[in-house]
Coordinates of C-alpha atoms in Angstrom, one line a residue:
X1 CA 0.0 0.0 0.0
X2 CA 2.6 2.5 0.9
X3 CA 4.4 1.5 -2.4
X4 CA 0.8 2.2 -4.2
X5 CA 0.5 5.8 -2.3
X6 CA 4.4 7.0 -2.8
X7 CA 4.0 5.8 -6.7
X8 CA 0.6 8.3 -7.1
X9 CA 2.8 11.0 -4.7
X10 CA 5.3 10.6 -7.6
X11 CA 3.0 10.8 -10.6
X12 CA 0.7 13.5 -9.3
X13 CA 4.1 15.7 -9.1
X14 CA 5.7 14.2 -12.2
X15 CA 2.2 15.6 -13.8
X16 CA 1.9 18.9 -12.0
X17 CA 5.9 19.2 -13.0
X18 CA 4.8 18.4 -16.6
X19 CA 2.0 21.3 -16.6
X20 CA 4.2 23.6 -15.4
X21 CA 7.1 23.9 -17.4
X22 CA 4.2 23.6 -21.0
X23 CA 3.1 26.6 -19.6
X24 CA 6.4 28.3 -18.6
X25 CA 7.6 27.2 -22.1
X26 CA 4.2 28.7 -23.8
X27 CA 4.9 32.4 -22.1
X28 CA 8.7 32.4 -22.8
X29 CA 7.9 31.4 -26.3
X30 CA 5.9 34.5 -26.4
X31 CA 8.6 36.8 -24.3
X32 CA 9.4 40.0 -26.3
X33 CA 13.1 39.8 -26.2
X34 CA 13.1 43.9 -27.1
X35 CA 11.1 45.8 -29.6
X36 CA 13.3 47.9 -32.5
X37 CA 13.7 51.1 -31.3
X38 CA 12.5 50.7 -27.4
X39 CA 14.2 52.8 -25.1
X40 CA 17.2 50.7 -22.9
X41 CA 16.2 49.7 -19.6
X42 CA 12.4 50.0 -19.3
X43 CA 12.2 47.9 -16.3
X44 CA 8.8 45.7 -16.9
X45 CA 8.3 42.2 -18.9
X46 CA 6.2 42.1 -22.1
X47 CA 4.7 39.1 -24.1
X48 CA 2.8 39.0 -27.4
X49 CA 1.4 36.0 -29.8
X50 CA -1.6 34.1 -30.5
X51 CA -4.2 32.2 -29.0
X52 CA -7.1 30.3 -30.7
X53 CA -10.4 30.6 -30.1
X54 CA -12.1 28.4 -33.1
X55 CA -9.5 25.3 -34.1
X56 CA -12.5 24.1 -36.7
X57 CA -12.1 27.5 -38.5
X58 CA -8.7 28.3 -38.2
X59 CA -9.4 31.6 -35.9
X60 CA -6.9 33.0 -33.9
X61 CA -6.6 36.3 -31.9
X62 CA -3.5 38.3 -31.2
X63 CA -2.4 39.5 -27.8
X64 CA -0.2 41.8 -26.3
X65 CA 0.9 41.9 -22.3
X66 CA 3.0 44.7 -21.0
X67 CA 3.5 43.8 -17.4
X68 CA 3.8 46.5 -15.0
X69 CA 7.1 47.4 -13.9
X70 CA 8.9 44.8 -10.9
X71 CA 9.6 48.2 -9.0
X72 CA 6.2 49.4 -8.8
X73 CA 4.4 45.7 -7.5
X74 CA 3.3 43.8 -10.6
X75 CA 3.0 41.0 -8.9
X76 CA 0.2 42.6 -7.0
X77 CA -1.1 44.7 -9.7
X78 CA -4.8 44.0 -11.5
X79 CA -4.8 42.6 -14.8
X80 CA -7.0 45.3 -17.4
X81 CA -8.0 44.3 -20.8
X82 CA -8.1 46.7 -23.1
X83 CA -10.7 46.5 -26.2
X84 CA -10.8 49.8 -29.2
X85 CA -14.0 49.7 -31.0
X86 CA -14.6 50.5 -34.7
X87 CA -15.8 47.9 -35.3
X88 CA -12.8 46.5 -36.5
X89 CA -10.0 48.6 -35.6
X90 CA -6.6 47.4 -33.8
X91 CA -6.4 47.7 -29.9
X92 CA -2.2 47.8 -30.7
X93 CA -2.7 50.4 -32.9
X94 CA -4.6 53.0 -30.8
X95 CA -5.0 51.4 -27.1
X96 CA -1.1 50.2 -27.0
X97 CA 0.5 52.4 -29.7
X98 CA -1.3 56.2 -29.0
X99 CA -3.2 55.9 -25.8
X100 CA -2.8 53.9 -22.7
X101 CA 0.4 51.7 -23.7
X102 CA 4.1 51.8 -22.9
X103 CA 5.5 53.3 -26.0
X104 CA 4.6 56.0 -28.5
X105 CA 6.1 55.8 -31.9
X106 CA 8.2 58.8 -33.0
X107 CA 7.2 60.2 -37.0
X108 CA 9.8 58.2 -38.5
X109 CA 7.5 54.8 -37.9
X110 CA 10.9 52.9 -36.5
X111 CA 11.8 54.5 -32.9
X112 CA 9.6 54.5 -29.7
X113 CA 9.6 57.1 -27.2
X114 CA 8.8 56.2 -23.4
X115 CA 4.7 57.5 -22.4
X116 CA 5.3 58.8 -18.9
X117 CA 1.5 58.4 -18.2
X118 CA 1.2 54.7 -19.8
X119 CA -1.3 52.7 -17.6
X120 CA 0.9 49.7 -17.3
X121 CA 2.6 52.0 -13.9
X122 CA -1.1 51.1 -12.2
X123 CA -1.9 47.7 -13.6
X124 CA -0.7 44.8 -16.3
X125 CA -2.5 45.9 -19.9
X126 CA -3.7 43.1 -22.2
X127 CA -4.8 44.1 -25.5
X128 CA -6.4 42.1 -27.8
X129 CA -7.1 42.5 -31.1
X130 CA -10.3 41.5 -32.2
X131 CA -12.2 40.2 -34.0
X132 CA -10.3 38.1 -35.9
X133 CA -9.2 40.1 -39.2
X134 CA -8.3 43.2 -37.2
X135 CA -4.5 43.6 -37.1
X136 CA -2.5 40.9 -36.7
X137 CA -5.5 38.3 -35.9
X138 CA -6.7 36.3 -38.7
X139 CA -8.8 33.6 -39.4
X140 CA -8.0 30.5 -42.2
X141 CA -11.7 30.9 -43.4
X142 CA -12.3 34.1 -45.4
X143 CA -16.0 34.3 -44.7
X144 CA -15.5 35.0 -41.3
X145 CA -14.2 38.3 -42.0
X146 CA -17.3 39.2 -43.4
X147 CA -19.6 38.1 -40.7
X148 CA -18.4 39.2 -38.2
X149 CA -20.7 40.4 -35.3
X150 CA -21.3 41.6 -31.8
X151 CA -22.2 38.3 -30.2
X152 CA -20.0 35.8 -32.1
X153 CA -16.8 39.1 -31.2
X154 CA -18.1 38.2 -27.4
X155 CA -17.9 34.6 -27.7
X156 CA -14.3 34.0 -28.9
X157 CA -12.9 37.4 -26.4
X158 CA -14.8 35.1 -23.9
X159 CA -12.9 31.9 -25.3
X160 CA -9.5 33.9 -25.5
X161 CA -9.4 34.8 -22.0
X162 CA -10.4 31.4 -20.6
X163 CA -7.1 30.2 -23.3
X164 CA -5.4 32.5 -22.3
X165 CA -5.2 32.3 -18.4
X166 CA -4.5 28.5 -19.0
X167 CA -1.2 29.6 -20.7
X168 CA -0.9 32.4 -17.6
X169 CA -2.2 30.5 -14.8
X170 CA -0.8 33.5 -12.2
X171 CA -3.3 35.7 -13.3
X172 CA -5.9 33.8 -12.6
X173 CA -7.0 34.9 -9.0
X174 CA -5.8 38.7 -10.0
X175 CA -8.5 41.2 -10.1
X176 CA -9.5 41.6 -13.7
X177 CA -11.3 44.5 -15.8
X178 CA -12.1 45.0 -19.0
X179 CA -12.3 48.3 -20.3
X180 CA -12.2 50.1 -23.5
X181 CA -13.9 53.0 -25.6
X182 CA -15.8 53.7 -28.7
X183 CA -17.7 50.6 -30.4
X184 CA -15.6 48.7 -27.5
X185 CA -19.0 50.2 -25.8
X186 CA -20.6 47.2 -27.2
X187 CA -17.6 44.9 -26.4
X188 CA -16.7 45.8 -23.3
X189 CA -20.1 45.4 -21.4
X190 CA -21.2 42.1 -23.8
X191 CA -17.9 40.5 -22.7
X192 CA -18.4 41.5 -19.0
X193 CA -21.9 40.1 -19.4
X194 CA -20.7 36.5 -20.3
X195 CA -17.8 36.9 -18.1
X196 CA -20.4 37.6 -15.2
X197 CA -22.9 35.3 -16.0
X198 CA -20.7 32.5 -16.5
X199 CA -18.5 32.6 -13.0
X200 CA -22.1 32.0 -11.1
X201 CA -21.9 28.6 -9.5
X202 CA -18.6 28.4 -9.7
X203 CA -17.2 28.5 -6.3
X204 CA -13.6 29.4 -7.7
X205 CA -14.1 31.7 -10.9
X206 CA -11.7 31.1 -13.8
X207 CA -12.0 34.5 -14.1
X208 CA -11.7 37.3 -10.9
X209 CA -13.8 39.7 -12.3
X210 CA -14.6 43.4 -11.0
X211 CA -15.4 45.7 -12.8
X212 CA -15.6 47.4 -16.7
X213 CA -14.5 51.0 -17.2
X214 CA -15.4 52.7 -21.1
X215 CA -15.1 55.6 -22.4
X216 CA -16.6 58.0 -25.2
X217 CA -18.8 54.9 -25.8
X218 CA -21.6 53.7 -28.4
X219 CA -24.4 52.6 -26.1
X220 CA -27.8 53.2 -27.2
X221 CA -28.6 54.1 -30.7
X222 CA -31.8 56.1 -29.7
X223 CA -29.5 58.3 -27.2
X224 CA -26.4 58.4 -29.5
X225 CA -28.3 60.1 -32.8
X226 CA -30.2 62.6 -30.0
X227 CA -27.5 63.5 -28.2
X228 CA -24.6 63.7 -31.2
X229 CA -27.1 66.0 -33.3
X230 CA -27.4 68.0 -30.2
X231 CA -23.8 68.0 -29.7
X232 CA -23.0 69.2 -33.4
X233 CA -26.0 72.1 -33.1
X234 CA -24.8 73.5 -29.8
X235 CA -21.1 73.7 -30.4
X236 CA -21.9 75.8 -33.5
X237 CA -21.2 73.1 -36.6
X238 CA -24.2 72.7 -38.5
X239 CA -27.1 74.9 -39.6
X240 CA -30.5 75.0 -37.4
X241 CA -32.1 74.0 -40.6
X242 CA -29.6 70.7 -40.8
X243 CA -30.2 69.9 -37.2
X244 CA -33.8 70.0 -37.8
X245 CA -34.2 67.7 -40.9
X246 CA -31.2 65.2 -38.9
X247 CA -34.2 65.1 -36.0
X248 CA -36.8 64.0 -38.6
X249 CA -34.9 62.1 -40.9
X250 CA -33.1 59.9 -38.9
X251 CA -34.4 56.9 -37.5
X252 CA -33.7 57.2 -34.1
X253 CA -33.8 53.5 -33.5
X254 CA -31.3 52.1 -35.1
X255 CA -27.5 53.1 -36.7
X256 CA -26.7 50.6 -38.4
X257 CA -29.5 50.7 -41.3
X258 CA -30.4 54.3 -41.7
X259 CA -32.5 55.7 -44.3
X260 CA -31.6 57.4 -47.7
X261 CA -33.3 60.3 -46.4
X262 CA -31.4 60.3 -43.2
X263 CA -27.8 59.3 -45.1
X264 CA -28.4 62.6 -47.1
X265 CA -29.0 64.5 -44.1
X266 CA -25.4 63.5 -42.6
X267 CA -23.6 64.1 -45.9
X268 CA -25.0 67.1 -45.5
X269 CA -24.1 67.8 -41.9
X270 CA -20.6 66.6 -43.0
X271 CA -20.4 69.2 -45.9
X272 CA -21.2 71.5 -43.4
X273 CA -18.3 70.9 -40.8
X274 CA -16.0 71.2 -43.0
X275 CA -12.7 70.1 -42.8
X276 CA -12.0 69.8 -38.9
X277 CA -11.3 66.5 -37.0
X278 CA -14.8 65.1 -35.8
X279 CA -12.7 63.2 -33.3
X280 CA -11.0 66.4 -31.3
X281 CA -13.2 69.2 -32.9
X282 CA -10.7 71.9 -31.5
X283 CA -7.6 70.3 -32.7
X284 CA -6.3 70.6 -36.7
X285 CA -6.7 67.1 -38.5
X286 CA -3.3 65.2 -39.4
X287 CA -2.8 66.9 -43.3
X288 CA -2.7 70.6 -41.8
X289 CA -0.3 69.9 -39.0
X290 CA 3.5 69.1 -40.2
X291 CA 3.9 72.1 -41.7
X292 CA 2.3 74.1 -38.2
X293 CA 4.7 72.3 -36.2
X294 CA 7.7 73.1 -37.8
X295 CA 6.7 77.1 -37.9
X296 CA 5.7 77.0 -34.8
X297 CA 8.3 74.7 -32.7
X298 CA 11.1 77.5 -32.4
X299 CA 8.5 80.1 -30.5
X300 CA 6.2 77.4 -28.6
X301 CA 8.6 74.5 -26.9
X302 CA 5.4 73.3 -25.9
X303 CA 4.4 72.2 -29.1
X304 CA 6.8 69.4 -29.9
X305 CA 4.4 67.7 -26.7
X306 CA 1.5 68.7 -28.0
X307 CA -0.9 66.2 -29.5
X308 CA -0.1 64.4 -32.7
X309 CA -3.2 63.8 -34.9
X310 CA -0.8 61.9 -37.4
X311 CA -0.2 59.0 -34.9
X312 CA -2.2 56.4 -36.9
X313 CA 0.6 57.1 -39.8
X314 CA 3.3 56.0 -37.7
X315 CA 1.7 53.0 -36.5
X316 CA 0.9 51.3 -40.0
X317 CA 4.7 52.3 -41.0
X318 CA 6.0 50.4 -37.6
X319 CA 4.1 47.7 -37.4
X320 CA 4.5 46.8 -41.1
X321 CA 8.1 46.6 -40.4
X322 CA 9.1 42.7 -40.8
X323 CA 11.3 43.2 -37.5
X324 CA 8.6 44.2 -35.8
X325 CA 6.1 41.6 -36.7
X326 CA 9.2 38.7 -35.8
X327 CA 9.9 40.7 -32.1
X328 CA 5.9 40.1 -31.8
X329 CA 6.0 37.2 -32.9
X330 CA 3.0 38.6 -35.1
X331 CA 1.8 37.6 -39.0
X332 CA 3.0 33.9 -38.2
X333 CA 0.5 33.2 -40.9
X334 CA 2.3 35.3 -43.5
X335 CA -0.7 37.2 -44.9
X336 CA -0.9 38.9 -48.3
X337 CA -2.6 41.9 -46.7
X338 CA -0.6 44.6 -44.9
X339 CA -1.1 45.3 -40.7
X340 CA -3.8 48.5 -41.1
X341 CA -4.9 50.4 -38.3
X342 CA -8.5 49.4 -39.1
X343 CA -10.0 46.6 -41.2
X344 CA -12.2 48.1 -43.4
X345 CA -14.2 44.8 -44.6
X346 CA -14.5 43.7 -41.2
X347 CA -16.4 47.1 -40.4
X348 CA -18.2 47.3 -43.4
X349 CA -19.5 43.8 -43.8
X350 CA -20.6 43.8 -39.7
X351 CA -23.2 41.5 -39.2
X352 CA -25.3 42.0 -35.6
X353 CA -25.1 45.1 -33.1
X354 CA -28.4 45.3 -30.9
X355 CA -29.5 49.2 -30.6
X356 CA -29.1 49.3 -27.1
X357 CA -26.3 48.4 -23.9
X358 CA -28.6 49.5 -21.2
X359 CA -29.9 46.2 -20.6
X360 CA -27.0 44.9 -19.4
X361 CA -25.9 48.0 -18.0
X362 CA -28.8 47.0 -15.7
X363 CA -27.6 43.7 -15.3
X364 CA -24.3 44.0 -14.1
X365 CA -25.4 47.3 -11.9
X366 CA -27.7 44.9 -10.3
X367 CA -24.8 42.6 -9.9
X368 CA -22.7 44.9 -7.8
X369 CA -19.8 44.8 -10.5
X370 CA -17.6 48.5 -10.3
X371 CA -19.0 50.7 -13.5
X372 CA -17.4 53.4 -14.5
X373 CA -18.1 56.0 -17.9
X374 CA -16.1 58.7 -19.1
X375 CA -16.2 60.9 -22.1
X376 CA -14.0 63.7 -24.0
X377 CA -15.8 66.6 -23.9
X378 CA -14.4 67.9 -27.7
X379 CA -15.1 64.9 -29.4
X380 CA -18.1 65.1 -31.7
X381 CA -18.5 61.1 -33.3
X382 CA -19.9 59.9 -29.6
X383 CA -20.0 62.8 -27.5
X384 CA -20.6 63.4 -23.8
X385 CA -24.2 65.0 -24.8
X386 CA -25.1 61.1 -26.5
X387 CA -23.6 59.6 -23.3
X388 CA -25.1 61.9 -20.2
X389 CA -28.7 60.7 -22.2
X390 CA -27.7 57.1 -22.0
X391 CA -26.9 57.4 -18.2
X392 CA -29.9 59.5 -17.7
X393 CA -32.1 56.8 -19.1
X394 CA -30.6 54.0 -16.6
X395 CA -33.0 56.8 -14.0
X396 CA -30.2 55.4 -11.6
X397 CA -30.6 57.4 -7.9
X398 CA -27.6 60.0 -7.7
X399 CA -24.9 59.4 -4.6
X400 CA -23.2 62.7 -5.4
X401 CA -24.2 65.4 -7.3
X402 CA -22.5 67.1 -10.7
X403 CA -19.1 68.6 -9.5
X404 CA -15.5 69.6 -10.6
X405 CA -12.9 67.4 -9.9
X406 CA -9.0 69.0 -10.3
X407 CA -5.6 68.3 -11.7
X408 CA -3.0 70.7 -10.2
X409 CA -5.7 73.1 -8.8
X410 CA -7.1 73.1 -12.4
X411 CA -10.6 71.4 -13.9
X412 CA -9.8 68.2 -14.9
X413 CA -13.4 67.6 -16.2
X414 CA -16.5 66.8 -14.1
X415 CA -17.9 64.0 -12.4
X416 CA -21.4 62.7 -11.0
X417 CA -22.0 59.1 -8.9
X418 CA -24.8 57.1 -9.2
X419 CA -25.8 54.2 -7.3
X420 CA -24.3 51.1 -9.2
X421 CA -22.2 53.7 -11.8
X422 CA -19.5 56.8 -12.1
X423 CA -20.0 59.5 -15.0
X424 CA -16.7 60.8 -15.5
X425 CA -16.0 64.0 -18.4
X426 CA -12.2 65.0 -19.5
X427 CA -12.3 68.7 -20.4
X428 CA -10.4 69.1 -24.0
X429 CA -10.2 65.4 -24.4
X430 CA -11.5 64.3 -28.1
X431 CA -12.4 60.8 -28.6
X432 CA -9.2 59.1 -27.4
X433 CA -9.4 60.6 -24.2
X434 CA -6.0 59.2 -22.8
X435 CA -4.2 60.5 -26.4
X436 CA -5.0 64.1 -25.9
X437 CA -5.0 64.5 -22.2
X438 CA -2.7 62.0 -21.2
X439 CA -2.4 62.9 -17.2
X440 CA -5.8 63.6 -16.9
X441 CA -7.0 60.1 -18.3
X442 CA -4.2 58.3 -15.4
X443 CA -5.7 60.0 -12.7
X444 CA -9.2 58.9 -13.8
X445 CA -7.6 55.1 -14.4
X446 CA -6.2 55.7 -10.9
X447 CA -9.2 56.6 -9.2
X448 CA -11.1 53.4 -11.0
X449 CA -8.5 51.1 -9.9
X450 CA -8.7 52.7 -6.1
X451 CA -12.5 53.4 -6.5
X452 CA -12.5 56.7 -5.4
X453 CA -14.2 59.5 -6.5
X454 CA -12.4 61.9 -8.8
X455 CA -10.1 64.4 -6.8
X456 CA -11.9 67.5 -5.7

C-alpha cells in the first residue's frame, strides 16, 4: 500500500511538473526579447502571440501583455483588458501604440519614445485585437471576415481569455477588468456580461472579475443620434435648418441601417463641418499639422508635446516593419494583406449590433460589479451630450451630485456618482481621451482602480 501511495505522490508531481514547465515554455515562447527602437532599460516584462479561439475555422486572436514594472508591485497589480471599437479597428494600434500603452512611436515609424503616463505604472495591460481580421489576428476561413458580429466578437474574447489564463495561470485569481472605448462600448459590457454570468456557480471563478470602465462609448442608438445632433447644433457646426431635418430624418432606433433620407442629411451635416477632425473638434486634423509644427516649434517649446493627430501614420509604418512583426511574434501566418490600423471589410460587412447596452448595464449594476463611464468633452463622433442621455435613461438614484474634480488646482473635467455607476468627463479630451490628455486620463484610471471619486 505504501508503495501504491508513494507511486501516485510521484505521478501526481511528475504531472503537475509536466504542466508547469508547458506553460512556462508557452509564455517564454511568447517573451518579447526587445522591440526595434525601445528605449534601454524599461524595467517591466512584455509578451505577445496568438491564441485560438475556433480550431474548426482556423481563428486566432492576437495578444499583447505589457507587465507592470517589478519596481512598482506587478505581482500585486490588477490585470486590465483593453478593447478599441470600430468595429474592426486594432487595440495595438490605438489602445497600446497612441493611448494607454508603454511606447509611443516617433514620426519616422521605426523608434519609440517612453509614455510617462502609460497605464501599465497602475496595472498589467492586455490588449487584444479582435475580431479576428483586425491587425495581426486572422482567421483560415475568409467568410469570417465578413460576418463578423457583436455576439460571435463576445464569444471567442470570452474563449481567448479562458485560453489564455490557462497559458498564464498567475493571473488567474488577479483582479481583472475589461475596459475600453468607442464601439468597445458594445464589447466591453457584452464580454463582461458572459464573463459575469458565467462565473455564477462556480465556487472558484476562472476569471476574478470586477469591474468594466469605457469611455466615449456607443451605447444606445436612440440616445447616441439625439445626443450627437445636439452636440453638433450647440457647439456651432451645422445649420438650425440641418439639425432640424437630422431630427426627422433619422431613425432614431437604429444606426446601423439608416434611411436614404437620413444618409443625405449627414452628408449634408458633414459638408457642413468642414474640414476639422470630428474626433477632437478643436484640434487641426493630421494633413494641416506638419507644416504648423515646424513654424511653430522654435517660438512654442510646448508644441513638440503637444498632441499628434498623425499617430495612426506611424503605427501602420511600424508595425509593417518585418522586424517588428518577428519581435511580436505577429503575421505567423504570413498574410498577403498589410497590418492596417482598421479593417475596413471587417467594419463594413458587420453582421449584428443590438440598438441598445442599457440592458445589461442593468444587469451587471444589479450585480454589484464596479461601473465606470467617461467621455472627451471635444469629441463630436460619440459625445458626452449622446452619453449623459444614455446614463440619464438608466433613472439610476444619484450618490453625489454634478461637481468639478481638479488636476494641479485646475478642472480636470467633471464628475457625477450614481448608485451602481461613475459618469466621468475629460475637459479638452477628443475621442481618445488618454491620447490628448494624457495625465488627466491616469488619474481617472487611478481613481477606477482605487474606486475613489475623482479628486476635488
Amino acid at each position: 500500500m505504501g508503495h501504491y501511495v508513494s507511486a501516485v505522490i510521484f505521478f501526481f508531481f511528475l504531472f503537475v511538473g509536466l504542466c508547469t514547465s508547458s506553460y512556462l515554455e508557452d509564455q517564454e515562447r511568447d517573451r518579447i526579447t526587445e522591440l526595434p527602437g525601445q528605449p534601454k532599460n524599461i524595467g517591466f516584462a512584455q509578451y505577445s502571440g496568438y491564441v485560438t479561439v475556433n480550431k474548426q475555422a482556423g481563428r486566432a486572436l492576437f495578444y499583447w501583455l505589457v507587465q507592470s514594472p517589478a519596481s512598482r508591485g506587478a505581482e500585486s497589480r490588477p490585470l486590465v483588458l483593453w478593447l478599441n471599437g470600430g468595429p474592426g479597428c486594432s487595440s495595438v494600434a490605438y489602445g497600446a501604440a497612441e493611448e494607454i500603452g508603454p511606447f509611443r512611436i516617433r514620426p519616422d515609424g521605426k523608434t519609440l519614445f517612453i509614455n510617462p503616463y502609460a497605464w501599465n505604472n497602475l496595472a498589467n495591460l492586455l490588449f487584444l485585437e479582435s475580431p479576428a481580421g483586425v491587425g495581426f489576428s486572422y482567421s483560415n476561413t475568409t467568410s469570417d471576415l465578413y460576418t463578423a458580429g457583436d455576439q460571435r466578437t463576445a464569444e471567442d474574447a470570452y474563449t481567448f481569455l479562458i485560453n489564455w489564463f490557462e497559458r498564464f495561470p498567475q493571473y488567474k485569481h488577479r483582479d481583472f477588468y475589461i475596459a475600453g472605448e468607442s464601439y468597445a462600448g458594445h464589447y466591453v459590457p457584452q464580454l463582461s456580461q458572459i464573463v459575469y454570468r458565467r462565473n455564477r456557480g462556480i465556487q472558484n471563478p476562472v476569471v476574478n472579475f470586477k469591474g468594466f470602465l469605457v469611455g466615449n462609448a456607443v451605447t444606445d442608438d436612440y440616445h447616441d443620434y439625439i445626443g450627437t445632433f445636439e452636440y453638433w447644433w450647440t457647439h456651432g457646426l451645422i445649420s438650425d435648418s440641418t439639425y432640424k431635418i437630422l431630427r426627422v430624418a433619422c431613425d432614431l432606433g437604429s444606426s446601423m441601417h439608416p434611411s436614404s433620407e437620413c444618409i443625405k442629411a449627414l452628408n449634408l451635416a458633414e459638408a457642413e463641418q468642414g474640414n476639422i477632425d470630428p474626433y477632437s473638434i478643436f484640434t487641426r486634423p493630421c494633413n494641416d499639422t506638419s507644416s504648423l509644427r515646424r513654424k511653430l516649434r522654435g517660438h512654442y517649446p510646448w508644441m513638440s508635446r503637444a498632441y499628434d493627430p498623425c499617430t495612426e501614420r506611424y503605427s501602420e509604418v511600424y508595425f509593417n516593419l518585418p522586424e517588428v512583426q518577428t519581435a511580436l511574434h505577429a503575421n505567423v501566418t504570413q498574410v498577403s494583406y498589410p497590418w492596417r490600423t482598421c479593417s475596413n471589410i471587417v467594419g463594413i460587412y458587420w453582421a449584428d449590433s443590438p440598438l441598445s447596452m442599457l440592458p445589461i448595464y442593468q444587469e451587471l449594476i444589479a450585480a454589484g460589479l464596479r461601473i465606470w463611464v467617461f467621455s472627451g468633452d471635444t469629441d463630436a463622433v460619440v459625445p458626452v451630450t449622446a452619453t449623459r442621455y444614455s446614463i440619464d435613461a438608466l433613472k439610476l438614484p444619484t450618490i453625489t451630485n454634478w461637481y468639478a474634480w481638479y488636476d494641479n488646482h485646475k478642472v480636470g473635467g467633471w464628475s457625477q456618482v450614481y448608485k451602481g455607476l461613475t459618469f466621468v468627463t475629460v475637459t479638452g479630451a477628443g475621442h481618445e481621451v488618454p491620447l490628448h490628455r494624457p495625465r488627466q486620463a491616469y488619474i481617472l484610471f487611478r481613481s477606477f482602480l482605487e474606486n475613489k471619486p475623482m479628486p476635488s
